[in-house]
Each structure stands twice: as C-alpha cells, then as structure tokens.
Coordinates of C-alpha atoms in Angstrom, one line a residue:
X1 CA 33.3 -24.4 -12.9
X2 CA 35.0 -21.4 -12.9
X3 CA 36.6 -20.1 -9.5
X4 CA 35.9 -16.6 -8.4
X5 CA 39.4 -15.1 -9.3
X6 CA 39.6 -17.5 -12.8
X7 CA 36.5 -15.4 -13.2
X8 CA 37.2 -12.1 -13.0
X9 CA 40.5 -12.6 -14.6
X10 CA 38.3 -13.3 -17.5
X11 CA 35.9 -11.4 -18.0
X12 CA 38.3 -8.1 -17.4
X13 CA 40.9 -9.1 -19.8
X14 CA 42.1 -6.4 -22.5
X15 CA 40.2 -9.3 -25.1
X16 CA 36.9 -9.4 -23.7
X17 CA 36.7 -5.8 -23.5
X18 CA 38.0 -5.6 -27.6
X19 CA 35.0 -7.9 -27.9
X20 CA 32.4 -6.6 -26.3
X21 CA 33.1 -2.4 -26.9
X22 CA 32.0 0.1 -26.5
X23 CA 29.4 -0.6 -23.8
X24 CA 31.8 -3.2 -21.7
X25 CA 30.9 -6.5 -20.7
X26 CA 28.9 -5.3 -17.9
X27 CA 26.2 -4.8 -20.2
X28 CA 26.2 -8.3 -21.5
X29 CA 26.7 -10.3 -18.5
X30 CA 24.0 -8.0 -16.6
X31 CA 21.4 -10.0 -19.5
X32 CA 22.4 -13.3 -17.9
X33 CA 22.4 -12.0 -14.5
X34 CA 21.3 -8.6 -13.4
X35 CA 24.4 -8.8 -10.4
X36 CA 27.3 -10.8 -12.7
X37 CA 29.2 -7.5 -13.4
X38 CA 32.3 -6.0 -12.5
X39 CA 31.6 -2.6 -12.8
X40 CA 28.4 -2.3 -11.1
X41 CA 28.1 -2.7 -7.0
X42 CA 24.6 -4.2 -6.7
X43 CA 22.7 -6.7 -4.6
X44 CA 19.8 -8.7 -5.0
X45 CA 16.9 -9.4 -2.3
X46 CA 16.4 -12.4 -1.4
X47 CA 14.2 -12.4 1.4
X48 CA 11.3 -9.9 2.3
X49 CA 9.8 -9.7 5.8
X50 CA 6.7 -7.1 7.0
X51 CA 6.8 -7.7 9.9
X52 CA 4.9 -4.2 11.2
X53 CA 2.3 -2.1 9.6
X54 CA 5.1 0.8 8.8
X55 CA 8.4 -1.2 7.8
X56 CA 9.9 -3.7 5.5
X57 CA 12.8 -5.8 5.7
X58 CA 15.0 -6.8 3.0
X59 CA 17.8 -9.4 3.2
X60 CA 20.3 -8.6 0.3
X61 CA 22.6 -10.5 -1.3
X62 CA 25.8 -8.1 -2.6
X63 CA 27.8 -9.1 -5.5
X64 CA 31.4 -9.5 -6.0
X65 CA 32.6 -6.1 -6.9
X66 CA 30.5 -4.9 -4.1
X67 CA 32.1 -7.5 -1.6
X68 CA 35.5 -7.1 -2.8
X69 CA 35.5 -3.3 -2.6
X70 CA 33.6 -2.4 0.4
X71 CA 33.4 -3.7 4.3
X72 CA 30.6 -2.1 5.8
X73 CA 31.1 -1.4 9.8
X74 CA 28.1 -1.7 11.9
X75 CA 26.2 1.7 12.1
X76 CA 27.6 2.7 9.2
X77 CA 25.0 3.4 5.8
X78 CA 25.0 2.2 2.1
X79 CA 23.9 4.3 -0.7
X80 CA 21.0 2.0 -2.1
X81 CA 19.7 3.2 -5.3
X82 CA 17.0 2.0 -7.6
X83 CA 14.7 3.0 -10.0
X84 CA 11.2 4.5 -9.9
X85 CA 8.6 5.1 -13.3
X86 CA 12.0 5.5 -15.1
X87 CA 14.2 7.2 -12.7
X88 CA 16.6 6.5 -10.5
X89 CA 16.5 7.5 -6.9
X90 CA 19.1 6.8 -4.4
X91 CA 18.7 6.8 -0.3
X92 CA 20.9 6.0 2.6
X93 CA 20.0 3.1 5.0
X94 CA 22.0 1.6 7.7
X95 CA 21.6 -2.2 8.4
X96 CA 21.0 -4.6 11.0
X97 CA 23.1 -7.1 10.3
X98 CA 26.2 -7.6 12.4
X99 CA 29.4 -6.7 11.5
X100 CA 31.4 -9.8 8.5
X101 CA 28.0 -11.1 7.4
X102 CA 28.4 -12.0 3.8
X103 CA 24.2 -10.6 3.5
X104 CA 22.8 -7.0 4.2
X105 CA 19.8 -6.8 6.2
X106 CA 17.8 -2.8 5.5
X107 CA 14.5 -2.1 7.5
X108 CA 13.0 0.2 6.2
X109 CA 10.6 2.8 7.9
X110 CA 7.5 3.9 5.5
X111 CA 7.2 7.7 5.6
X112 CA 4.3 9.5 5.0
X113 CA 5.2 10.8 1.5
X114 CA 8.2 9.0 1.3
X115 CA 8.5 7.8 -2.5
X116 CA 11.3 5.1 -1.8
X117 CA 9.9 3.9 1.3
X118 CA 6.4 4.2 0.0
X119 CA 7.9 1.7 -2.9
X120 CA 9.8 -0.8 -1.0
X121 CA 7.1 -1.6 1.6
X122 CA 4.8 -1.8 -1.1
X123 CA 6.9 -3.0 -3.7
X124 CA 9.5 -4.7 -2.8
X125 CA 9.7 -8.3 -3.9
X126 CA 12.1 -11.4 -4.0
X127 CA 14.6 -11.0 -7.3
X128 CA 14.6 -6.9 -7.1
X129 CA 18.3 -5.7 -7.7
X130 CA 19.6 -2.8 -6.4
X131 CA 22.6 -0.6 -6.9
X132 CA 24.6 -0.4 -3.2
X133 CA 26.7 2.6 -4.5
X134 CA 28.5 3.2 -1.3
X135 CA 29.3 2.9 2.0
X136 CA 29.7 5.5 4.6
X137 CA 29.7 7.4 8.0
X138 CA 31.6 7.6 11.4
X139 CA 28.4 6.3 13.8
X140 CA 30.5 3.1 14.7
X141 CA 31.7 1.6 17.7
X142 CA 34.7 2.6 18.9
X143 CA 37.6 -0.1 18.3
X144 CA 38.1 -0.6 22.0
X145 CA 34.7 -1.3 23.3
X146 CA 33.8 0.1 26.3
X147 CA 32.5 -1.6 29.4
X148 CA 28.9 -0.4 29.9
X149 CA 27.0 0.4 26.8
X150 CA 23.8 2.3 26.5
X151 CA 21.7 2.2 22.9
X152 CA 19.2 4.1 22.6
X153 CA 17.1 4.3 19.3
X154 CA 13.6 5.7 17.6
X155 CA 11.4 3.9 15.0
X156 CA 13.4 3.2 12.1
X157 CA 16.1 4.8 13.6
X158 CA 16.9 0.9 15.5
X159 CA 18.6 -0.7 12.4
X160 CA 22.3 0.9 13.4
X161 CA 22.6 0.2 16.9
X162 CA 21.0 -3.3 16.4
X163 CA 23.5 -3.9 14.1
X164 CA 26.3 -2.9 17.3
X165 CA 24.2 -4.9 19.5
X166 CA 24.5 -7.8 16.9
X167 CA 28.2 -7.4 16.7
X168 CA 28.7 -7.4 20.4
X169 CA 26.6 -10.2 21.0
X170 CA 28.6 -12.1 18.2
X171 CA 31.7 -10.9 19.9
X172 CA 30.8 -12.5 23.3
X173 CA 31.1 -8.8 24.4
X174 CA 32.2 -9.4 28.5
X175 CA 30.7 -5.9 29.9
X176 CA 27.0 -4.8 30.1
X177 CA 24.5 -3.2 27.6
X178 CA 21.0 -1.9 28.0
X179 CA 18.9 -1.2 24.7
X180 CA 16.1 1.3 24.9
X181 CA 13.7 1.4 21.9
X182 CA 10.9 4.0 21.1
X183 CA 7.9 3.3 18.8
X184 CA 4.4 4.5 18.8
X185 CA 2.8 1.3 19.7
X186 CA 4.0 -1.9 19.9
X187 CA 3.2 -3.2 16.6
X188 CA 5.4 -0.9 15.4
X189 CA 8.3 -1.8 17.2
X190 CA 10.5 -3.1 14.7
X191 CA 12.5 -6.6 16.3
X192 CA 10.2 -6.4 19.3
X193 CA 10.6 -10.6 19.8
X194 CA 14.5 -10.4 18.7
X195 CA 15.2 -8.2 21.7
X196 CA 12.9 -9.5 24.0
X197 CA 15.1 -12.7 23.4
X198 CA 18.1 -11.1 24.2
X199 CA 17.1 -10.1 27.6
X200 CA 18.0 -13.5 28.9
X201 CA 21.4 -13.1 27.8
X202 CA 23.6 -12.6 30.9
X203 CA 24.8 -8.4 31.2
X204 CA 22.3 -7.5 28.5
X205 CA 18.5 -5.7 29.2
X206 CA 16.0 -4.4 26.8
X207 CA 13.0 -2.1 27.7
X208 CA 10.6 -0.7 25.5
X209 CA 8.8 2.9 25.6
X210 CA 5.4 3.0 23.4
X211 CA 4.9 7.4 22.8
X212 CA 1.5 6.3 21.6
X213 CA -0.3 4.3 24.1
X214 CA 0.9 3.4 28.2
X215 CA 1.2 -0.2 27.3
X216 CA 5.1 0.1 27.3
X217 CA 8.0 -1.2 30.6
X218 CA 8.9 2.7 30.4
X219 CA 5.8 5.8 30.3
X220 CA 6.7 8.9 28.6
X221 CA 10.1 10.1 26.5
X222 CA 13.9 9.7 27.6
X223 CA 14.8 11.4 30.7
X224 CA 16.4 10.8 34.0
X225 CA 14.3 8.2 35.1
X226 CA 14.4 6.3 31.4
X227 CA 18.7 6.2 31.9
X228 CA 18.1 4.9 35.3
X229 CA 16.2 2.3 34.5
X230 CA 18.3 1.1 31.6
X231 CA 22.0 1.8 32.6
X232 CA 22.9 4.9 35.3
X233 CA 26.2 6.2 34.2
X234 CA 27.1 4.2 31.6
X235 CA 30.0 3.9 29.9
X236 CA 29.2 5.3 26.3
X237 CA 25.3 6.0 24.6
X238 CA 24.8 5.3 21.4
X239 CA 21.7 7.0 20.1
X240 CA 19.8 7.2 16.9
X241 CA 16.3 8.8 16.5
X242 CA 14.6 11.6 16.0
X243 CA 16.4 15.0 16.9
X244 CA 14.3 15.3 20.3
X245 CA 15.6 12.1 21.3
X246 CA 18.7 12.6 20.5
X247 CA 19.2 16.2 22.2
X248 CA 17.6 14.6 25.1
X249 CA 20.7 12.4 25.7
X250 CA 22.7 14.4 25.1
X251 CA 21.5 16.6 27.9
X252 CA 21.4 13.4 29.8
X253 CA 24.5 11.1 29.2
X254 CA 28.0 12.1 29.4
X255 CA 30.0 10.5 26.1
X256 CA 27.3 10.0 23.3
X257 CA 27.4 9.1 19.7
X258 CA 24.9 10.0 17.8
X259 CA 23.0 9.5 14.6
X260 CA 20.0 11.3 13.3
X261 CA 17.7 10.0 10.5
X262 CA 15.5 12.9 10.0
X263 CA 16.3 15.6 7.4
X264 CA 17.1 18.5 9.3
X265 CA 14.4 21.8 8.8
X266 CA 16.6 23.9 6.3
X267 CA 14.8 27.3 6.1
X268 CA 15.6 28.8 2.8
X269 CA 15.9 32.5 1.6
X270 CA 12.3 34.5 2.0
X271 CA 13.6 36.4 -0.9
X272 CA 15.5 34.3 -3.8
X273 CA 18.6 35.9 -5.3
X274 CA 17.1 35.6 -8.6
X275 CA 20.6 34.7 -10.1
X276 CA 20.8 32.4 -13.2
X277 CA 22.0 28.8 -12.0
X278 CA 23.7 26.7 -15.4
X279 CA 23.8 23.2 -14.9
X280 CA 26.6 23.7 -17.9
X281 CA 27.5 19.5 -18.7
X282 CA 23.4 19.7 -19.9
X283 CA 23.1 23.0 -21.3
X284 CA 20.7 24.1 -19.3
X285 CA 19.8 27.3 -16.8
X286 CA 16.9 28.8 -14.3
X287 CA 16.4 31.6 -12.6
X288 CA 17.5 30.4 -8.9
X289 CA 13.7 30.5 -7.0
X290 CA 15.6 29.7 -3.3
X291 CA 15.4 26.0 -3.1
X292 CA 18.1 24.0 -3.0
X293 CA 20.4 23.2 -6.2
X294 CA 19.3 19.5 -5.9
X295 CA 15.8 20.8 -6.3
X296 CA 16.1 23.2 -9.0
X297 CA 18.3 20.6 -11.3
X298 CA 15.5 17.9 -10.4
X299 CA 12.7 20.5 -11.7
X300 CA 14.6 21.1 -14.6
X301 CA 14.5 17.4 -15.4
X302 CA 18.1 16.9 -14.3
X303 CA 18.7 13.4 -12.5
X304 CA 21.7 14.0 -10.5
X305 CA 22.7 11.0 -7.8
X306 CA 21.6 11.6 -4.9
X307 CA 21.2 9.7 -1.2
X308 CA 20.7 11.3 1.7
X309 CA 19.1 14.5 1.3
X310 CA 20.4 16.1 4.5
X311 CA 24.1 17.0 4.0
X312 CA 25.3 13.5 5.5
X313 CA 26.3 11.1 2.8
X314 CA 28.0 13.8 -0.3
X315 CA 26.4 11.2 -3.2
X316 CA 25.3 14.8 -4.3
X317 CA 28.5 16.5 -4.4
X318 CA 29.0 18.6 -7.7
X319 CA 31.3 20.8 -8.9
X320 CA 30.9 25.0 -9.1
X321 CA 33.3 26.0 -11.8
X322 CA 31.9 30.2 -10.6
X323 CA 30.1 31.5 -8.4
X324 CA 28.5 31.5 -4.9
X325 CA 26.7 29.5 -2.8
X326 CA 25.5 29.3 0.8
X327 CA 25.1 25.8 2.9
X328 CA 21.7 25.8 4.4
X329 CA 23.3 23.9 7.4
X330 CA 26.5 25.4 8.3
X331 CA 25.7 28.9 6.8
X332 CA 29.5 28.8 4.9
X333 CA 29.5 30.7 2.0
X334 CA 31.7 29.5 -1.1
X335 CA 32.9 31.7 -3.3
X336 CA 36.3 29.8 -4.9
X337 CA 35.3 28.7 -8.4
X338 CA 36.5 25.3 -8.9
X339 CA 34.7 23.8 -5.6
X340 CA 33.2 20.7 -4.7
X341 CA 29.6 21.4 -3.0
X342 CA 26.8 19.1 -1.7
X343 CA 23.7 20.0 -4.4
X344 CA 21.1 18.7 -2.1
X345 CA 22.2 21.3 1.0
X346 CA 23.3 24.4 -0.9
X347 CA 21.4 27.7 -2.0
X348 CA 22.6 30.0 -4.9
X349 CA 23.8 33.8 -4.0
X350 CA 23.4 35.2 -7.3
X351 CA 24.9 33.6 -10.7
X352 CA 25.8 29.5 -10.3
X353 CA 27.6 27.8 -12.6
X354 CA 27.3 24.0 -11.8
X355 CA 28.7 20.9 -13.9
X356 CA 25.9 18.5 -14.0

C-alpha cells in the first residue's frame, strides 16, 4: 500500500504529468475519487445531523492537500464552495469542532432565502464533496488565554465560540467560562444537550435566553442583568451574533472580540453613475445600474468566486486595471488603476474596467 508521501511523490512527478496533459492528473484521479487530488482542497461529508427545524450539521472529511496546506484555528471560517443547477457558489462557515481535529464540523443556519443554506439543510447528504477553498479570519483566542472567559453567541452564530469552548475544554483550560446562547425557542437552539452537559464541568456554566417564548434560565436580550448572571467582569467576551447582540456587549463588557454573521445593510447610490463597467478577461460590459460589481458580473452571467458577501473573507477580490470605485462599507474611494478590490462590496463611480 502506498504511504502518504510515496503517494504524492508519485502522482506529482514531471512523468505523470507528461502523461496525463493537459488537464493534470487531478482530473483523472478525481474519476476514482472525487477527494484523491493534489490540486484541489476538498472534503467529503460523512455524517449529517438535523438536529433543529432550522439547521444542519455536516461532519467533513478534508483531503490531503487541504490537510497539508491549511490548520484552521477555532473561530476562524473556511470558504466552502459547491455547486448549485450548474453553478458554483461559495460561502464562509466557521466550525465547531475544536482546534487539531483531523474532521470539520459546519452547522449550518437555514435562511429564509438563503440558496446555500436552503440546499444543504435540504440537500445535503452522506458522499457530497465540497471544495474548502480557504481558511480565514482573526476571531480566535488569544494565544495566552485569559482567566475568566465570557461567550456569548446568536443562532447560527454558536459554531465559533463552541469551537473555543471545545478547545478549552480539550485543553483542561484551569480558569472559568460562562456561555450564553440566544435562539428563538428552544428547539432551535443548536447543541442545547452538548452544553447542558458541560455545565457539570467544574468553572464552566451555560444559560440559555429563548427571544421567542419565556421558557428560557434568562427573559429578554443581553444586558446588565444577562452578564451578571453569566460572568460579572470577566476577563475577555467573545461574541458572535446578530449586530444588536453584538453592539450590546460591546456597550456592556470591557475587552470583546467579536464576530458578526449577518451581511451588513449596504445602502447603494439612489442615483447610479451610469458608467460602463467591462468585465475585460470575458469581453463583456453594462451600463453600471448601482449594485454592487459582484452583482452586475453575476447578472451578466459572470461566475466569479465568491464567499462571504459582506467584505469579510476577499474570495471576491478582482483586479481594476482603470477607474473608480467606492466601498459601500468604508466609503474609500479607489482611483489607482492597477488595484485589487473586493467585487462583492464595491460600487462603480463612472467607467470600471475590471479583469474577470
């Protein structure tokens, strides 16, 4: 049997490559085994749980070039893309799973008009593959962990800071943690019996809040009497939710990290320069209508990669040979030629040149 390394050495020799031009042995290998390639980063699921009406979770299984090229920190995303009625679509999700395990755990939130999420929790079976294009993001613990650690999370926004609670717990972490979790009921509450479980771990407590009914240990939204509950003063708040909860510790909590998983409301021009944008690699141009460059190559039957949607993960990232732009988040305006810009965030200001 061949080893690992015997492998690779293989099937990337100058020989095989001869052999097997112009496509590459990826493309050969991939018929045996959709994940046997060297190329390609991709991962297979091997385990699907529904656990709540509104989420899925997959259990993936990464391939070598994946393993040997990336180490994914906990709180940190992947780019997982896959394709859809013939075209590829590619989102961010952070997983559970505790820092050095050799599988990725994903939960995904179904959102109301959501076509990836839609298509996992409806779709998504044993055997899929995946492309895991990338890792990224600074939402991590710190190196030196502090003492008393406060998470705070809502809905799907859980799967990052259980993956830090994970890690700690695997650590043997010595100082204290309190875990608040927000859903809408508690059916929703994705690892409800996972974190009532760690409650009996000495220095650790869990408390739920449920915005939709009374039913939960904690009434009403984070606030002063939430942190004192959980953890008064604590060391360092790790939060990730939905932008009220996360402005609300922040008001709250001295030291926070945060993480948002909701698209920010990007509020583009009432009046549209009306410039020509050329997406010049594909010969093609528009007449720039106001919505973002992501959007306008994506109507013109463009298929540029794409993750997060929201300025975060730069899978979009393109170059402007000429021209101007305007970031619908940080309001800069480029106008070097020759610049890198993130498609799915930036507006035109009159003519665009774009290679894609």
């Amino acid at each position: 049997m061949f080893t690992q390394t015997l492998k690779k050495r293989v099937l990337g020799s100058d020989l095989v490559d001869l052999l097997t031009g112009p496509h590459g042995i990826d493309r050969y290998t991939e018929l045996v085994a959709p994940t046997w390639t060297l190329g390609a980063a991709r991962a297979k699921v091997i385990d699907v749980q529904r656990t709540t009406p509104r989420s899925v979770t997959l259990m993936l299984a990464p391939n070598d070039t994946f393993r040997s090229s990336h180490t994914v920190k906990a709180g940190q995303y992947v780019n997982v893309s896959l394709d859809i009625d013939g075209r590829r679509h590619t989102r961010c999700y952070s997983p559970a799973n505790a820092e050095g395990s050799s599988t990725l755990e994903l939960t995904v939130g179904r959102h109301d008009g959501g076509l990836v999420s839609t298509y996992l929790y409806e779709r998504a079976r044993r055997g899929l593959v995946v492309g895991v294009t990338g890792v990224g993001g600074d939402f991590v613990l710190p190196a030196r962990r502090p003492g008393r650690i406060l998470f705070v999370s809502g809905g799907s926004g859980i799967t990052p800071v259980m993956a830090m609670l994970r890690t700690l717990i695997a650590e043997r972490h010595q100082g204290e943690i309190a875990f608040i979790h927000y859903a809408r009921t508690s059916a929703e509450a994705c690892y409800r019996e996972e974190l009532a479980a760690h409650n009996d771990l000495p220095g650790v407590r869990v408390l739920h809040g449920y915005t939709g009914s009374n039913g939960g240990a904690l009434v009403g939204r984070f606030g002063p009497q939430h942190l004192a509950a959980a953890m008064p003063a604590p060391d360092a708040v790790f939060v990730c939710g939905p932008k009220p909860l996360v402005d609300a510790a922040r008001q709250q909590c001295h030291t926070v990290f945060t993480e948002s998983f909701v698209p920010p409301l990007l509020e583009t021009p009432v009046n549209p320069s009306g410039g020509r944008v050329t997406f010049a690699d594909s010969g093609i141009d528009v007449v720039d209508d106001g919505r973002s460059l992501l959007e306008q190559a994506e109507s013109a039957g463009l298929t540029p990669d794409n993750g997060c949607r929201m300025g975060i993960c730069h899978t979009c990232t393109r170059r402007k040979t000429s021209g101007t732009v305007r970031n619908l988040i940080t309001g800069a305006v480029s106008t070097i030629p020759d610049e890198d810009v993130q498609i799915c965030v930036s507006v035109p200001v009159g003519d665009v040149d774009l290679s894609l």
